Short mmCIF file of C-alpha atoms in Angstrom, two decimals:
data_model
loop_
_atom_site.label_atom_id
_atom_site.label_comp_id
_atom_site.label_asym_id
_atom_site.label_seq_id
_atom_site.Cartn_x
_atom_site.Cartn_y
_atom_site.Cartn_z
CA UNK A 23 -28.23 -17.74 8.07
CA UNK A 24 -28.33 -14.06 8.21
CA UNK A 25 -29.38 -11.42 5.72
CA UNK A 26 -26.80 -8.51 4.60
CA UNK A 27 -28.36 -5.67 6.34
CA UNK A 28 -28.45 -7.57 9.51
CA UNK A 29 -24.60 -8.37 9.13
CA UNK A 30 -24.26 -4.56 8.32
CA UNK A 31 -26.34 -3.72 11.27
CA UNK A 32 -23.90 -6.27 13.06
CA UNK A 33 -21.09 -4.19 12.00
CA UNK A 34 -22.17 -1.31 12.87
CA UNK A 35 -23.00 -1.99 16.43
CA UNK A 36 -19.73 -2.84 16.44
CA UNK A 37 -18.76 0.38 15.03
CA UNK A 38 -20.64 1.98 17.89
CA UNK A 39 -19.51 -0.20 20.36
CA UNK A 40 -15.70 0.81 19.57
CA UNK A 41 -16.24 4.59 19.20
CA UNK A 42 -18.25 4.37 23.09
CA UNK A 43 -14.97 2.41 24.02
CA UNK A 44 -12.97 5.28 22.40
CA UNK A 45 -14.56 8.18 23.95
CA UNK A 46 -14.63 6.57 27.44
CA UNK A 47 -10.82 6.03 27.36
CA UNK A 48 -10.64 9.85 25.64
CA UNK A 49 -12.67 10.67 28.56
CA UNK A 50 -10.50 8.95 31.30
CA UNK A 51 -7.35 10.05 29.65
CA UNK A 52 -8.83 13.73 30.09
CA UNK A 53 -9.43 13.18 33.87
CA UNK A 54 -5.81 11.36 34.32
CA UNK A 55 -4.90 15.05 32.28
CA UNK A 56 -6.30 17.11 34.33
CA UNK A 57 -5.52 15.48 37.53
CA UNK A 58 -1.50 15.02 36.69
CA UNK A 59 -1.40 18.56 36.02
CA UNK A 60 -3.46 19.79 39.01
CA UNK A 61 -1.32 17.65 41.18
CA UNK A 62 2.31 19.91 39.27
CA UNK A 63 0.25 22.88 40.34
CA UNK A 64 -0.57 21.85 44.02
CA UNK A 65 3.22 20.36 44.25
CA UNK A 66 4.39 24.26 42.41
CA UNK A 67 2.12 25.51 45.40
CA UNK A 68 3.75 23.60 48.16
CA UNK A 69 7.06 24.48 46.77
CA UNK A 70 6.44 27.87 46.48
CA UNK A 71 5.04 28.27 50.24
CA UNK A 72 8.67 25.77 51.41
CA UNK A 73 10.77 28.71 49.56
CA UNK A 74 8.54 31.23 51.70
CA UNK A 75 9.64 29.46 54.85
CA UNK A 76 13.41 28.82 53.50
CA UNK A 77 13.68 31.97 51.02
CA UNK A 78 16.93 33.36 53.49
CA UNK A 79 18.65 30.10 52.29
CA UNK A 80 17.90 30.44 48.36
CA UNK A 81 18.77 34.16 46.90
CA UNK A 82 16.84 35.43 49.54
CA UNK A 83 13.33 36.52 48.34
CA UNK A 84 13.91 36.46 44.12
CA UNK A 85 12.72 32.26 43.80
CA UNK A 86 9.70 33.18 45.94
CA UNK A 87 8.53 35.62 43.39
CA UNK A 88 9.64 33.48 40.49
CA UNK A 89 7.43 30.70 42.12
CA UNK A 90 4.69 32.46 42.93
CA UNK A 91 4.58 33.80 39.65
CA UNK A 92 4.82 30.47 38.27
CA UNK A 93 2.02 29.63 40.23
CA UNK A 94 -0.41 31.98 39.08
CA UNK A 95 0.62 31.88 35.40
CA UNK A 96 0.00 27.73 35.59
CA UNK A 97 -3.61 28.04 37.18
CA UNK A 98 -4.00 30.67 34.50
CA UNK A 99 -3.34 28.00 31.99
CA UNK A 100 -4.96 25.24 33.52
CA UNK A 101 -8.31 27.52 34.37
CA UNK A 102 -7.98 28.44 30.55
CA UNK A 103 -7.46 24.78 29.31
CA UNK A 104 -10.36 23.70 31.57
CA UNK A 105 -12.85 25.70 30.06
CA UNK A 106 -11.74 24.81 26.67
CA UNK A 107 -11.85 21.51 27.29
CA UNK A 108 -15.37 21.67 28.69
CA UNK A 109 -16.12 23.40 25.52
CA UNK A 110 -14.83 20.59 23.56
CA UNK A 111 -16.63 18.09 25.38
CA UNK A 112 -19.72 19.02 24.94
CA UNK A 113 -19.13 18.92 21.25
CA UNK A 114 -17.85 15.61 21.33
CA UNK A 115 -21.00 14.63 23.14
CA UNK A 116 -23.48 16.73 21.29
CA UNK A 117 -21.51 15.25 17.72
CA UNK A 118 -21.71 11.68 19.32
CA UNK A 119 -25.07 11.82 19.89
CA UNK A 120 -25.79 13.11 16.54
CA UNK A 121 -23.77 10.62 14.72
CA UNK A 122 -25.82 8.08 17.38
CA UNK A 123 -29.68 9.82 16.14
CA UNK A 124 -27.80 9.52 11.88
CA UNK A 125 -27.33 5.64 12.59
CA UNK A 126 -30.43 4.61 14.12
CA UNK A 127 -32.38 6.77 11.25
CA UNK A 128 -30.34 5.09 8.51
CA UNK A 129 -31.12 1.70 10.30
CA UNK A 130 -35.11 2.55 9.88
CA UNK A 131 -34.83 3.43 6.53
CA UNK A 132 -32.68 0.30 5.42
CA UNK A 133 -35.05 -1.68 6.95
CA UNK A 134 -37.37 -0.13 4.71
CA UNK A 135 -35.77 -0.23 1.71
CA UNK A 136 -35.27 -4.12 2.14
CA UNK A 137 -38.97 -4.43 2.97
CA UNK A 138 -40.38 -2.60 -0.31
CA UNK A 139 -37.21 -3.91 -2.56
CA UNK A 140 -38.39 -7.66 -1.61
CA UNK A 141 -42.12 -7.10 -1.98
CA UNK A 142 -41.05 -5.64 -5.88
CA UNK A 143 -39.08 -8.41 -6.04
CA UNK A 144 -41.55 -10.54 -5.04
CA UNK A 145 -44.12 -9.40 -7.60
CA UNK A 146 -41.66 -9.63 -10.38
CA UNK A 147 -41.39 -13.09 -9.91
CA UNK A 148 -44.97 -13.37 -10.18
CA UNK A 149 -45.60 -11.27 -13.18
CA UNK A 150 -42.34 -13.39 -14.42
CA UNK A 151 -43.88 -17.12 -14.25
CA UNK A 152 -46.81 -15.37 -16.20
CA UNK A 153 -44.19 -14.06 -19.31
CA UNK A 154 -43.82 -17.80 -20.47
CA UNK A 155 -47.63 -17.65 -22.05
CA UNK A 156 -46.48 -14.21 -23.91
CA UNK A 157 -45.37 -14.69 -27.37
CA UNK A 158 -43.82 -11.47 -27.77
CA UNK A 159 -41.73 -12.38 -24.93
CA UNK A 160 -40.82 -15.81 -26.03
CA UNK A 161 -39.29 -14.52 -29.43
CA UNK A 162 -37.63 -11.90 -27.57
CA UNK A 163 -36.11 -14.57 -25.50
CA UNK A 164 -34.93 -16.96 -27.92
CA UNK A 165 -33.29 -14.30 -30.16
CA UNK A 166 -31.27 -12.90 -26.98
CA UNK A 167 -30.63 -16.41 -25.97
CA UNK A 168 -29.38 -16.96 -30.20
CA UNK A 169 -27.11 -13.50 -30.09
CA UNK A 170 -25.42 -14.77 -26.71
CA UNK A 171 -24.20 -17.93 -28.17
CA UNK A 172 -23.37 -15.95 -31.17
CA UNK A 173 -21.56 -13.51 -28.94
CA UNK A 174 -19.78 -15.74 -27.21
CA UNK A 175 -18.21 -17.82 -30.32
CA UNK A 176 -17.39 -14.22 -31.95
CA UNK A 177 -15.24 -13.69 -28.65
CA UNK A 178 -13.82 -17.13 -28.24
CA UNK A 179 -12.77 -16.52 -32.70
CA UNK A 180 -11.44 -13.75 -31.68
CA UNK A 181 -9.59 -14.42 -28.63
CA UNK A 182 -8.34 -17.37 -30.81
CA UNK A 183 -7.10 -15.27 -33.33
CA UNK A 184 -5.15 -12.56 -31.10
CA UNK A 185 -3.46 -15.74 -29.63
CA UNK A 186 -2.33 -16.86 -33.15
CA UNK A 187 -1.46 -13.77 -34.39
CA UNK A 188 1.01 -13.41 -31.23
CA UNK A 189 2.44 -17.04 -32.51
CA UNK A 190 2.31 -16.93 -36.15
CA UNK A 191 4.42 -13.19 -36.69
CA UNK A 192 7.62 -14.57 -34.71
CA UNK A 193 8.98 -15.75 -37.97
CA UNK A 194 8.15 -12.13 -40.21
CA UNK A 195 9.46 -10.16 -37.17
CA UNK A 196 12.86 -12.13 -37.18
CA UNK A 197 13.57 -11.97 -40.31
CA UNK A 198 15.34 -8.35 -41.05
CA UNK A 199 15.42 -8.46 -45.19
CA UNK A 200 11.47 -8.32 -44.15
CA UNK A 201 10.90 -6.22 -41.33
CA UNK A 202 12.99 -3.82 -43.16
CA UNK A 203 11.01 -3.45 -46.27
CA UNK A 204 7.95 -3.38 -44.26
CA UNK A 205 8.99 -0.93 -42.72
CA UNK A 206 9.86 1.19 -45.60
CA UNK A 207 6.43 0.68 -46.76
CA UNK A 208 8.08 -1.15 -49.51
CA UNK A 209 4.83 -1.92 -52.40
CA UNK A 210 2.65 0.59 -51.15
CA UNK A 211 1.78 3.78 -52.75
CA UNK A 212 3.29 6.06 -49.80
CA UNK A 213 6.59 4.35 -50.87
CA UNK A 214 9.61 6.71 -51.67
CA UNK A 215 12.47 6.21 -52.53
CA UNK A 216 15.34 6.93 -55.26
CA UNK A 217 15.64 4.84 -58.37
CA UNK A 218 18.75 3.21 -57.27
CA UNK A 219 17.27 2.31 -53.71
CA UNK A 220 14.12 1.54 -55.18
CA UNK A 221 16.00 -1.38 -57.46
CA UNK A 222 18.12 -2.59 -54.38
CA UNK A 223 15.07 -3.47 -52.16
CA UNK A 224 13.05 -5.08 -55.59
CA UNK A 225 15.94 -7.50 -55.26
CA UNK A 226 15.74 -7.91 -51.76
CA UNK A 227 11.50 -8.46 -51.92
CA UNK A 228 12.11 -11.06 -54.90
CA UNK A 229 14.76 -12.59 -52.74
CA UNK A 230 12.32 -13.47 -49.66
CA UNK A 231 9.33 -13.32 -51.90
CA UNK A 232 7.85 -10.38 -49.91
CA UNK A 233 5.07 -9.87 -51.81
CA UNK A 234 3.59 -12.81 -50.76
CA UNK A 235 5.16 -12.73 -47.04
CA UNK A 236 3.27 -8.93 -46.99
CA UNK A 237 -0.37 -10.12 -47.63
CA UNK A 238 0.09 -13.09 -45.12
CA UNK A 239 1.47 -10.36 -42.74
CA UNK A 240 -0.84 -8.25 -43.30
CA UNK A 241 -3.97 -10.56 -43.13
CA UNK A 242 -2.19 -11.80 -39.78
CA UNK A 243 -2.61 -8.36 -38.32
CA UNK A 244 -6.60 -7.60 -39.49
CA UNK A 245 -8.15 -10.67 -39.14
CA UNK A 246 -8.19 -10.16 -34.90
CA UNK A 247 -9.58 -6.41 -35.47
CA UNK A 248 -12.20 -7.56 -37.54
CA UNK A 249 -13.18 -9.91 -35.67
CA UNK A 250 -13.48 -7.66 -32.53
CA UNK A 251 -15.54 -5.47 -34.30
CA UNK A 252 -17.70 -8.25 -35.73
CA UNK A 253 -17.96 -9.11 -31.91
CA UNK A 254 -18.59 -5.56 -31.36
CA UNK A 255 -21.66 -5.60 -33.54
CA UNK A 256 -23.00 -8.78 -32.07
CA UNK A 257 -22.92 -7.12 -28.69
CA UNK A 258 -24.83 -3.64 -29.70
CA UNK A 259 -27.18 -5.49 -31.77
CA UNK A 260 -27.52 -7.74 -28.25
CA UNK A 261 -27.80 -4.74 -26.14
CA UNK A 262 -30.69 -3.23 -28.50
CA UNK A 263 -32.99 -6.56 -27.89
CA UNK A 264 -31.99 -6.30 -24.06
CA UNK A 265 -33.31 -2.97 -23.70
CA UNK A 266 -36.43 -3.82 -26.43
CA UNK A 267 -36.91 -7.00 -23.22
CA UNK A 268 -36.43 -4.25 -21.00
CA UNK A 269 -39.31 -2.43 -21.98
CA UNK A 270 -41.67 -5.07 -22.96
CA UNK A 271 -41.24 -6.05 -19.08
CA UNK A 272 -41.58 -2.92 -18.00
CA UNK A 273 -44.80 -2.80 -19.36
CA UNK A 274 -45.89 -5.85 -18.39
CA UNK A 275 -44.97 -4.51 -14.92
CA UNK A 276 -47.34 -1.95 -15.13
CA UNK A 277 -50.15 -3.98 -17.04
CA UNK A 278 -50.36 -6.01 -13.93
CA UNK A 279 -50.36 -3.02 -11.59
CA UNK A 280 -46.21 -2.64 -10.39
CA UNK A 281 -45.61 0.45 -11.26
CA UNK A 282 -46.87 1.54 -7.47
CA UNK A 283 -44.34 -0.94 -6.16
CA UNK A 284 -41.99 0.26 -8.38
CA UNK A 285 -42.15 3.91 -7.14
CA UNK A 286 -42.36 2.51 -3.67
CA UNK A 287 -39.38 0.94 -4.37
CA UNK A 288 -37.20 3.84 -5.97
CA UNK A 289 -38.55 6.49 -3.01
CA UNK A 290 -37.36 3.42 -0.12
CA UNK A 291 -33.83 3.27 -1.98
CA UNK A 292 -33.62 7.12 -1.99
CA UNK A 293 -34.54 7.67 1.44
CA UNK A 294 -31.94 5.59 2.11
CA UNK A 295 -29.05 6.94 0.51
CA UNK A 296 -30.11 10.57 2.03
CA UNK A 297 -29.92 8.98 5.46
CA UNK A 298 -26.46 7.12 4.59
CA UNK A 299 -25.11 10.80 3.52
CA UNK A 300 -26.76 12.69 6.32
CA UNK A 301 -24.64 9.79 8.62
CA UNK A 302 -21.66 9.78 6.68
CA UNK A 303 -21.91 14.19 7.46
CA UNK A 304 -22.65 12.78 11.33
CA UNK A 305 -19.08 11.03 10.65
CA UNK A 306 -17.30 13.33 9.74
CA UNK A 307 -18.09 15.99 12.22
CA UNK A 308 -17.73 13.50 15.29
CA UNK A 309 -13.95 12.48 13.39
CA UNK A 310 -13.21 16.64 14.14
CA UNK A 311 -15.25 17.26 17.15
CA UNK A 312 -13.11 14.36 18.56
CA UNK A 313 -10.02 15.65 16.84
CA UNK A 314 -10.31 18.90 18.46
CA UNK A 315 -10.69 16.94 21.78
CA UNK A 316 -7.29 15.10 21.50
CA UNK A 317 -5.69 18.05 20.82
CA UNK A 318 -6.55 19.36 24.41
CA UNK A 319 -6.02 16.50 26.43
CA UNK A 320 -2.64 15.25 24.59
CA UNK A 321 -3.61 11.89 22.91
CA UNK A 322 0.48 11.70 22.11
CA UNK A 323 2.58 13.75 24.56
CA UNK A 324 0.89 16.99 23.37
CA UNK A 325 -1.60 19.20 23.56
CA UNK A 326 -2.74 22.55 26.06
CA UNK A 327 -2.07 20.20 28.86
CA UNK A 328 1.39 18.86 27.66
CA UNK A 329 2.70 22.37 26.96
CA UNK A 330 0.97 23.50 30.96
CA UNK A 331 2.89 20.47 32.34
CA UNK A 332 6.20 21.43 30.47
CA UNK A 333 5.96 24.47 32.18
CA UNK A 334 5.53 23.19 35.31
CA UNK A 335 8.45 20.90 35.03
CA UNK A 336 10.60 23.24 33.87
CA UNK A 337 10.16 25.33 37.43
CA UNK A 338 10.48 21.90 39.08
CA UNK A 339 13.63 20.90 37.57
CA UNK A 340 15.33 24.40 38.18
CA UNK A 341 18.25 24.13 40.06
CA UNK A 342 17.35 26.70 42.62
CA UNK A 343 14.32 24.87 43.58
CA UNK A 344 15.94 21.20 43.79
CA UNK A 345 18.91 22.93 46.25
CA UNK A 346 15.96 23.87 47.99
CA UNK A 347 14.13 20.54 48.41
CA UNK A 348 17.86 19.01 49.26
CA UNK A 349 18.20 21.61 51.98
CA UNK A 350 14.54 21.15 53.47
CA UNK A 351 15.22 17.64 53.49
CA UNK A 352 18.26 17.63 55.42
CA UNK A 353 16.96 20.53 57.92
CA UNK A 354 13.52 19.88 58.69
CA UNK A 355 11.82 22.29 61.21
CA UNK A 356 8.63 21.36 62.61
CA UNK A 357 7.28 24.58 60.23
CA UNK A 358 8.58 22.75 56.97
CA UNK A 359 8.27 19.12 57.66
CA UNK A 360 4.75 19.00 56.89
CA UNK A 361 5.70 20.81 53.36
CA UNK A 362 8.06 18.33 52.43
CA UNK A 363 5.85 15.56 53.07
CA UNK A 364 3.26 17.08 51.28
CA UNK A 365 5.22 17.50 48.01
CA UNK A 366 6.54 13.62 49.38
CA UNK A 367 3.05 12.59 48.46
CA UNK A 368 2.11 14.72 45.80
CA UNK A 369 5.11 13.22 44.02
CA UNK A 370 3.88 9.82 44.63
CA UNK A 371 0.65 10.78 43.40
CA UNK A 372 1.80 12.28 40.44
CA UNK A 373 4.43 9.34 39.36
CA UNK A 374 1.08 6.94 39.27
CA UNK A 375 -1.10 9.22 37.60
CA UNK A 376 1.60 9.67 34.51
CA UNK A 377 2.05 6.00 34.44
CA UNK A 378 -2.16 5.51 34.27
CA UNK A 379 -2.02 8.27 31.38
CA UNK A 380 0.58 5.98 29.81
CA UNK A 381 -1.27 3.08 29.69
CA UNK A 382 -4.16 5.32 28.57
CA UNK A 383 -3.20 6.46 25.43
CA UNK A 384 -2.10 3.03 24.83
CA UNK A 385 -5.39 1.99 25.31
CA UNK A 386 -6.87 4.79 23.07
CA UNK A 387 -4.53 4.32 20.35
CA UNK A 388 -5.98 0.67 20.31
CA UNK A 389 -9.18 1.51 20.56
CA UNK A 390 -9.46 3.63 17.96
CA UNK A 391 -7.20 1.50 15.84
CA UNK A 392 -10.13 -1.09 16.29
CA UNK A 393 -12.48 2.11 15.16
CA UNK A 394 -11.16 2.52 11.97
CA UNK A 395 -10.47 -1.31 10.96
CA UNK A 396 -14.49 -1.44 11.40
CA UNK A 397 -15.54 1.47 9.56
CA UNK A 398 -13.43 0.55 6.82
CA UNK A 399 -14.82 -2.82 6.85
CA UNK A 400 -18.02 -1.14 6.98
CA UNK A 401 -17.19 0.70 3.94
CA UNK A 402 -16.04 -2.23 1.93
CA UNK A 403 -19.27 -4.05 2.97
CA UNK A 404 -21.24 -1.31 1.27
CA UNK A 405 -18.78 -0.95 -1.90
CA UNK A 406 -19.60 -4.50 -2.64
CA UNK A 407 -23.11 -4.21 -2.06
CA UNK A 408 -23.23 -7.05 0.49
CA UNK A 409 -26.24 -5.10 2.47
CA UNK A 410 -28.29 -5.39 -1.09
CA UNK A 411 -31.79 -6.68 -0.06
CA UNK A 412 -31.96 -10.67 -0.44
CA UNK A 413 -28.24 -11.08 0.01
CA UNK A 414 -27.41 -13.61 2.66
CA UNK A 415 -24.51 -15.15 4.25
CA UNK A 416 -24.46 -19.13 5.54
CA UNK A 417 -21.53 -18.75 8.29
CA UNK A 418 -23.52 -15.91 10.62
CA UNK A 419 -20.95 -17.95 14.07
CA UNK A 420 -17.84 -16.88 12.21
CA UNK A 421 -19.05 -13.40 11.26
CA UNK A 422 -19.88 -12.76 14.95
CA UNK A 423 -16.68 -14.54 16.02
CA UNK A 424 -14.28 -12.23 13.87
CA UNK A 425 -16.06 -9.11 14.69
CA UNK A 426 -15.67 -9.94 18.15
CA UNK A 427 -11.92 -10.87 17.80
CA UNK A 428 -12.04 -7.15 15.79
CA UNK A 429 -13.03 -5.47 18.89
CA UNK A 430 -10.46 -7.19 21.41
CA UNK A 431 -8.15 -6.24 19.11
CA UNK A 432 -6.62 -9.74 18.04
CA UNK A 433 -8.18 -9.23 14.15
CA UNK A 434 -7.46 -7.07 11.23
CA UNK A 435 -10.42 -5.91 8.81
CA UNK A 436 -8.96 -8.28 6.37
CA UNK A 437 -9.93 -11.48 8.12
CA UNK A 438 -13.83 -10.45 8.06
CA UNK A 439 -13.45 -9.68 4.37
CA UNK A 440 -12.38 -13.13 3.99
CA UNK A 441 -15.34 -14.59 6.41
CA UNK A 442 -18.10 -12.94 4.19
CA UNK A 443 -16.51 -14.20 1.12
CA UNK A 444 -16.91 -17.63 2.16
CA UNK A 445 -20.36 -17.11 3.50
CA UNK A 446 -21.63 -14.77 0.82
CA UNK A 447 -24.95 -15.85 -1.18
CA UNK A 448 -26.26 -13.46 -3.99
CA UNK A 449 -29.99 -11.97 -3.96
CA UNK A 450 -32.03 -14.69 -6.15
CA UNK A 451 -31.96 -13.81 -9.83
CA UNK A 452 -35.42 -13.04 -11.67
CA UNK A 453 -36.85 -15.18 -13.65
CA UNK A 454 -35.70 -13.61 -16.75
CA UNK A 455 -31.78 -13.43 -15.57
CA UNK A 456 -29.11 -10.36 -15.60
CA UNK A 457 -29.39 -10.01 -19.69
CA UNK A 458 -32.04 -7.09 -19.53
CA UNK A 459 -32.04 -3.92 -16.98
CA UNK A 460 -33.82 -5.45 -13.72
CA UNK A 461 -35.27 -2.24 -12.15
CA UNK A 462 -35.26 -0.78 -8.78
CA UNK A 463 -34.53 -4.36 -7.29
CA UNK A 464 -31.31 -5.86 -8.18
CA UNK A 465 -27.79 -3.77 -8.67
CA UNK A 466 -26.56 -3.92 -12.05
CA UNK A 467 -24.90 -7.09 -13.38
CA UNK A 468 -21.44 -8.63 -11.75
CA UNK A 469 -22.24 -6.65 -8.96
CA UNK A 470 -22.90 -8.90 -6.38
CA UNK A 471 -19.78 -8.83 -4.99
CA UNK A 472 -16.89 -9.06 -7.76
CA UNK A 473 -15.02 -12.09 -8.83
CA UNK A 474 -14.51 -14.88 -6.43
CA UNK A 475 -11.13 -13.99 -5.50
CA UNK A 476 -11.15 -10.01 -4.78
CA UNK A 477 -9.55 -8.91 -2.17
CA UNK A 478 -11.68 -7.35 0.72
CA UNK A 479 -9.11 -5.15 3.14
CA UNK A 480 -9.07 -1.97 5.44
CA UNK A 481 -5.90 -1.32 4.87
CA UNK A 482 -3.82 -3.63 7.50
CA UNK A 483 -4.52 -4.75 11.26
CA UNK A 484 -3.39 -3.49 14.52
#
């Protein structure tokens, strides 16, 4: 067994969990970045100094100014993007932390909330097993108890009588001599019509007896609307001895000295909203910060480090430069052999590197897939009021199980929707039931987390 705000706070570890996995891989996709393209600038360098050796084979001196000017403008770039990044990072960090500092405050203050919400509720029952001995109460109760059967029969009449109206009008509505006249108005004093038309449909009415066929008709169509609005009157009249309930509890609350807990209560539950907004700001500024991040380090083939690299490449794949690697490699000289093996291994290097940064933003794309199924999880969990103080769930194994399965990436949200539903047990109801407001403590009525089959989804899986 395990309350809701533990299963929240279950959820939200895992939350955490994914978003350290997610900035980890951000942060070893950055390195993989930064080392790719330092290794295109050392391999631009060693190119540069084999067209200084070999610049009488290659247009004589014009590719060893292009290269060295390539040179400089890429560690421009890269020195630029550096800094940037380093800027960006430390956002990232300082917004992760924050977000880190929002959670653990709105952890406190939920377990507060649940602590001074279950002490209320716990004194309600007590001032509740009391309320049998109070006559005012006890006439109160029976004459809600009277208007709810009441109400319900006025529903079920009229419910009856919508369903026999739908049954009973097939025959008017097929029959055209009818439907015709009715629509004319025919017998009504907004009828018009001229003398001769007004004698052809009298011998059309007499014909299918309309007169008759119009009350029925007619009566057909009212009796469901009145009964609604009998229903309707029921229901207000019920409401008014609700809220009369309402206040004689209230009162009896604060005879017996609640009103304290009460207040408690109501300052708990707004503490903890303001924390749940000050983390849901924390949110929202790590989802930029870390926005801002991917846009340096090029989450998906982009990004100041993709366009620096594209650069690069473009000076490596110039013909020029590839006549001179062909040339170096089939003359070696003791002065350029140890160029050419150089840029040898620098290629090597930088072939490995790109495939790591490949796998890496595989791996982030997952992991923040995995991110976003549990906040919106998360989110649902809250919408349904699951974390409501004395809600508990019986299958606590599964719910760990498919949160785990979550963060390897082998469930969708969906699946732990499905979990809680199964597990799900409501707060205990007072005493005195959902038919009156019940105060700080319990969310309003049909709350507790919708109608047995509701979907609970984030929105698809990964």
């Amino acid at each position: 067994m395990i309350t809701g705000l533990e299963t929240l706070r279950f959820i939200e570890n895992a939350y955490a969990e994914a978003r350290e996995e997610e900035m980890r891989i951000g942060a070893a996709l950055s390195e993989a970045s930064q080392r790719a393209a330092k290794l295109r600038r050392d391999r631009l360098t060693q190119l540069n100094a084999l067209a200084q050796v070999k610049f009488e084979l290659i247009r004589g001196g014009e590719l060893v100014e292009d290269l060295d000017a390539a040179e400089k403008q890429a560690k421009a770039a890269l020195d630029q993007i550096n800094r940037n990044l380093e800027d960006a990072s430390r956002r990232r960090d300082a917004s992760a932390e924050a977000l880190r500092k929002a959670e653990a405050e709105k952890d406190d203050r939920a377990r507060d909330d649940e602590a001074a919400a279950l002490a209320l509720q716990n004194f309600e029952h007590d001032v509740a097993a009391r309320l049998g001995e109070d006559a005012k109460w006890r006439d109160l109760n029976e004459r809600i108890a009277s208007l709810q059967e009441t109400l319900a029969q006025a529903q079920r009449k009229a419910s009856q009588a919508e369903a026999d109206r739908e049954r009973k009008k097939i025959p008017y509505e097929e029959d055209p001599l009818f439907m015709y006249l009715w629509s004319r108005k025919f017998g009504e004093p907004d009828y018009k019509a001229s003398a001769l038309v007004r004698y052809i449909d009298g011998l059309v009415a007499k014909l299918v007896d309309f007169k008759t066929a119009r009350g029925n008709y007619q009566l057909l169509n009212d009796i469901p609307g009145r009964l609604q609005a009998h229903a309707h009157e029921i229901a207000a009249t019920l409401q008014t001895e609700q809220r009369r309930m309402s206040l004689l509890l209230q009162s009896r609350i604060e005879e017996a000295g609640g009103a304290a807990l009460q207040q408690k209560a109501r300052e708990k539950r707004e503490a903890l909203e303001a924390s749940e907004a000050a983390r849901a700001a924390a949110a929202r500024a790590f989802e930029e910060a870390n926005r801002q991040y991917y846009l340096l380090i090029g989450r998906n083939n982009e990004g100041a480090f993709a366009e620096a690299v594209t650069m690069m490449r473009e000076n490596d794949e110039r013909d020029e430069v590839l006549t001179l690697f062909r040339e170096a490699e089939r003359t070696k000289t003791e002065k350029d052999q140890r160029i050419v093996e150089t840029i040898d291994a620098l290629t090597k290097a930088l072939g490995k590197t790109e495939a790591d940064i490949s796998q890496l933003r595989t791996m982030l794309d997952a992991a923040a897939a995995k991110r976003t199924e549990i906040e919106r999880a998360r989110a649902e969990f809250q919408r349904r009021r699951y974390d409501y103080p004395g809600t508990t769930f019986r299958n606590e194994s599964a719910i760990g199980d498919v949160i785990g399965g979550i963060l390897k990436g082998a469930l969708a949200g969906a699946v732990l929707g499905q979990i809680l539903r199964q597990g799900y047990q409501r707060p205990p109801l007072p005493p005195w039931g959902e038919t009156i407001d019940p105060g700080p403590f319990f969310p309003p009525g049909g709350a507790f987390g919708g109608a047995p089959d509701d979907e609970f989804t984030t929105g698809g899986g990964f």
